[in-house]
Amino acid sequence: MAEWNNGAGRTAEPPRPSRPDGTVPGHIAIIMDGNGRWATRRGLPRTAGHKAGAETFRRIATYCKNIGVKYLTVYAFSTENWKRSEMEVAAIMALLKRYLLEAVETMERDHIRLHFFGDMTPISPELRALARETDEITEHLSKDDFQANVCLNYGGRNEILRAVWQFAEDCAKGIRDPWDMDEEEFSFYLDSRGIPDPELIIRPGGEQRLSNFLLWQSAYSELYFTDTLWPDFDEAELDRAIASYQKRDRRFGGVKK
Ligand code: FPP
């Protein structure tokens, strides 16, 4: 049985989910939106919103782990976010660097696996090296441990294109046969290979769209939107999202028996 760090030492079992009641989704994905507005409303620079947003991520990841969520995937930087000012992009990258530097120190202790989705090619060599380091640590951790996936220079369409390119290359090499391609095999080429699709996708910040997030994986995800801005999103808000998910009638295109 996996060991679980409860802060006061190790216990043989992870804590039972106490809140919320019922089935907790195994994989929750979040579009962390509203950081800029949160800061502007306080007369602060947009970068202050991202800083607060990074703290919210930390807090929500800890809560997810404690209530028994297995995977948390967050949209940290999209393929379109390069259009923002150089200063804002640099601030987001600096926050990610700080988070990764801390993570390499604490992942093993806290049993947190960390993985990246997205095309890392244009990311700074320093950040890429840190991401590689976290991947290596993740490899040593148990598959039962909680995993956070950070989407960095990520776009759903780009992810599908990269999968197609890789598949075409494998076909050209004779490793794969194009006529054998099915949904399961295609999933193997995505950044999310081996990770179940998210049951629940949450978007704070008031907008009701996916914005190029997990386009393949969201086919049957339940969507939850809230006006709360990401830096204000807390455990109670996540409980509300999960309670809403638990009331959904998930039929996957079938009919209720
Ligand atoms: C969207 O809000 C948020 C982003 C584009 C950046 C998210 C990045 C972080 C929270 C920091 C790093 C993350 C980790 C995982 C440590 P917005 O700026 O579009 O908000 P707005 O719609 O109010 O302008």
XYZ file of C-alpha atoms and ligand atoms in Angstrom:
281
model
C 0.000 0.000 0.000
C 1.268 3.473 -0.818
C 2.536 5.572 2.037
C 0.842 8.877 2.593
C 2.379 11.963 4.111
C -0.195 13.516 6.366
C 2.096 16.311 7.478
C 2.576 14.755 10.932
C 4.373 11.669 9.636
C 3.473 8.778 7.393
C 0.335 6.685 7.574
C -0.275 3.414 5.745
C -3.316 4.732 3.884
C -4.271 8.003 2.226
C -6.903 9.886 4.210
C -10.462 9.008 3.256
C -12.157 11.830 1.390
C -14.125 13.580 4.108
C -15.488 16.387 1.981
C -17.163 16.261 -0.480
C -19.348 13.161 -0.073
C -19.766 10.724 -2.928
C -17.502 9.933 -5.819
C -14.689 12.387 -6.353
C -13.553 12.711 -9.987
C -10.255 10.917 -10.609
C -9.085 13.652 -12.965
C -9.992 17.336 -12.682
C -8.753 19.912 -15.210
C -8.822 23.662 -14.607
C -8.503 26.711 -16.861
C -6.974 29.153 -14.369
C -8.668 32.301 -15.683
C -9.204 35.730 -14.167
C -5.761 36.530 -12.745
C -5.425 39.785 -14.706
C -8.877 41.100 -13.715
C -8.292 40.124 -10.082
C -5.151 42.289 -10.031
C -6.615 45.209 -12.039
C -9.591 45.425 -9.647
C -7.105 45.896 -6.812
C -5.059 48.507 -8.683
C -2.192 46.033 -8.981
C -0.175 45.016 -12.052
C -1.484 41.932 -13.909
C 1.618 40.033 -12.797
C 0.399 40.281 -9.176
C -2.679 38.336 -10.315
C -0.504 35.553 -11.711
C 1.443 35.430 -8.450
C -1.808 35.063 -6.509
C -2.954 32.502 -9.109
C 0.156 30.404 -8.557
C -0.634 30.354 -4.802
C -4.201 29.237 -5.571
C -2.802 26.434 -7.739
C -0.653 25.242 -4.813
C -3.597 25.316 -2.447
C -6.043 23.576 -4.804
C -3.472 20.916 -5.765
C -2.976 20.101 -2.066
C -6.726 19.923 -1.530
C -7.219 17.696 -4.593
C -4.561 15.337 -3.307
C -6.168 15.238 0.158
C -9.672 14.439 -1.072
C -8.495 11.612 -3.337
C -8.316 13.231 -6.792
C -5.625 11.349 -8.729
C -4.823 13.858 -11.518
C -5.081 17.651 -11.647
C -4.348 19.284 -15.017
C -4.016 23.076 -15.190
C -3.739 25.457 -18.131
C -0.746 27.648 -17.178
C 0.318 29.060 -20.546
C -1.325 28.547 -23.920
C 0.170 28.579 -27.414
C -1.692 31.913 -27.807
C -0.385 33.520 -24.585
C 2.849 34.626 -26.322
C 0.744 37.563 -27.637
C 0.913 39.130 -24.153
C 3.496 41.721 -23.203
C 7.071 40.537 -22.791
C 6.896 41.539 -19.134
C 3.789 39.450 -18.447
C 5.209 36.388 -20.248
C 8.468 36.739 -18.297
C 6.539 37.000 -15.003
C 4.571 33.793 -15.710
C 7.780 31.939 -16.689
C 9.491 33.201 -13.510
C 6.594 31.898 -11.385
C 6.817 28.530 -13.100
C 10.568 28.437 -12.521
C 10.124 29.237 -8.845
C 7.454 26.536 -8.556
C 9.666 23.952 -10.285
C 12.684 24.790 -8.146
C 10.578 24.156 -5.052
C 8.997 21.072 -6.587
C 12.302 19.293 -7.236
C 13.014 19.659 -3.502
C 9.622 18.524 -2.255
C 8.048 16.128 -4.791
C 9.494 12.964 -3.258
C 8.673 14.027 0.301
C 5.111 15.007 -0.604
C 4.497 12.157 -3.085
C 3.530 14.557 -5.849
C 4.238 13.622 -9.452
C 4.633 16.525 -11.850
C 4.272 16.333 -15.592
C 4.119 18.843 -18.463
C 1.779 18.963 -21.430
C 2.680 21.154 -24.391
C 5.432 21.891 -26.871
C 8.474 22.722 -24.753
C 10.637 23.688 -27.770
C 10.337 27.513 -27.382
C 10.609 27.398 -23.574
C 13.898 28.615 -22.047
C 16.626 25.949 -21.716
C 16.674 26.533 -17.953
C 12.946 25.854 -17.534
C 13.164 22.876 -19.908
C 15.997 21.396 -17.831
C 13.921 21.830 -14.661
C 10.939 20.166 -16.341
C 13.187 17.243 -17.355
C 14.381 16.972 -13.763
C 10.822 16.828 -12.430
C 10.013 14.165 -15.050
C 12.918 12.062 -13.800
C 11.762 12.391 -10.176
C 8.210 11.556 -11.280
C 9.495 8.308 -12.825
C 10.701 7.159 -9.373
C 7.405 7.903 -7.669
C 4.561 5.397 -7.430
C 1.857 5.502 -10.099
C -0.576 5.662 -7.149
C 0.756 9.062 -6.122
C -1.133 12.246 -6.972
C -0.078 13.795 -10.302
C -0.280 17.437 -11.369
C -0.059 18.129 -15.101
C 0.950 21.667 -16.021
C 0.047 22.763 -19.553
C 2.844 25.018 -20.795
C 2.917 26.377 -24.345
C -0.072 24.101 -24.754
C -2.894 24.185 -27.283
C -5.324 21.337 -27.951
C -5.029 21.728 -31.727
C -1.236 21.874 -31.538
C -1.226 18.728 -29.366
C -3.306 16.880 -31.989
C -1.032 18.131 -34.803
C 2.097 17.036 -32.960
C 0.494 13.595 -32.455
C -0.323 13.350 -36.173
C 3.243 14.332 -37.161
C 4.721 11.734 -34.820
C 2.315 9.064 -36.051
C 3.110 9.884 -39.695
C 6.821 9.579 -38.892
C 6.270 6.181 -37.231
C 4.274 5.025 -40.263
C 7.060 6.169 -42.602
C 9.549 4.181 -40.483
C 7.268 1.128 -40.702
C 6.695 1.032 -36.918
C 2.944 1.680 -37.333
C 0.345 0.905 -39.949
C -2.008 3.842 -40.722
C -4.961 1.472 -41.131
C -4.529 0.148 -37.594
C -5.047 3.597 -36.093
C -7.945 3.758 -33.627
C -8.868 6.146 -30.797
C -6.867 4.256 -28.210
C -3.762 4.183 -30.391
C -4.146 7.868 -31.234
C -4.369 8.741 -27.513
C -0.934 7.175 -27.097
C 0.541 10.024 -29.192
C -0.992 12.799 -27.092
C 0.721 14.608 -24.208
C -1.808 12.899 -21.914
C -0.769 9.357 -22.890
C -1.667 6.886 -20.159
C -3.748 9.430 -18.237
C -7.539 8.994 -18.148
C -9.631 11.803 -19.648
C -10.787 14.434 -17.132
C -14.257 13.745 -15.762
C -14.590 17.403 -14.786
C -13.251 20.587 -16.388
C -13.597 23.781 -14.359
C -13.309 27.308 -15.740
C -13.358 30.166 -13.247
C -13.365 33.794 -14.440
C -16.809 33.993 -16.039
C -16.065 32.868 -19.613
C -17.840 29.779 -20.894
C -15.531 28.229 -23.476
C -12.648 25.750 -23.641
C -10.121 28.078 -25.335
C -8.173 25.257 -27.041
C -7.827 23.255 -23.792
C -7.771 19.433 -23.914
C -9.827 19.276 -27.131
C -9.435 15.506 -27.589
C -9.653 14.580 -23.899
C -12.753 16.718 -23.143
C -15.102 14.733 -25.430
C -17.197 13.517 -22.467
C -15.989 15.786 -19.671
C -18.531 17.557 -17.495
C -18.004 21.322 -17.641
C -18.337 23.675 -14.676
C -18.163 27.453 -15.014
C -18.030 30.019 -12.229
C -17.657 33.819 -12.139
C -15.144 33.541 -9.287
C -11.741 34.734 -10.464
C -8.969 32.127 -10.174
C -7.020 33.828 -7.343
C -10.255 33.788 -5.263
C -11.039 30.150 -6.094
C -10.842 28.076 -2.909
C -11.640 24.660 -1.450
C -15.342 25.532 -0.962
C -15.585 26.516 -4.631
C -14.012 23.204 -5.647
C -16.485 21.378 -3.391
C -19.315 23.162 -5.240
C -17.899 22.124 -8.613
C -17.590 18.505 -7.470
C -21.112 18.544 -5.983
C -22.424 19.797 -9.346
C -20.477 17.036 -11.158
C -21.962 14.425 -8.825
C -25.476 15.455 -9.860
C -24.773 15.060 -13.594
C -26.275 12.163 -15.519
C -23.310 10.795 -17.482
C -24.571 8.623 -20.341
C -21.634 8.762 -22.798
C -24.068 8.727 -25.727
C -26.016 5.753 -24.340
C -29.436 5.675 -22.697
C -30.267 5.342 -19.028
C -31.044 1.716 -18.069
C -5.243 33.420 -17.218
O -5.711 34.593 -16.573
C -3.979 32.990 -16.586
C -2.796 32.802 -17.245
C -2.639 33.012 -18.696
C -1.541 32.439 -16.511
C -1.696 31.368 -15.441
C -0.399 31.207 -14.741
C -0.231 31.075 -13.417
C -1.336 30.941 -12.453
C 1.163 31.076 -12.832
C 1.995 29.858 -12.884
C 1.346 28.554 -12.656
C 1.795 27.520 -11.883
C 1.218 26.191 -12.139
C 2.762 27.667 -10.790
P -5.755 35.972 -17.375
O -4.447 36.641 -17.211
O -6.150 35.698 -18.805
O -6.878 36.740 -16.620
P -7.866 37.837 -17.232
O -8.828 37.103 -18.128
O -8.523 38.385 -16.019
O -7.019 38.843 -17.959
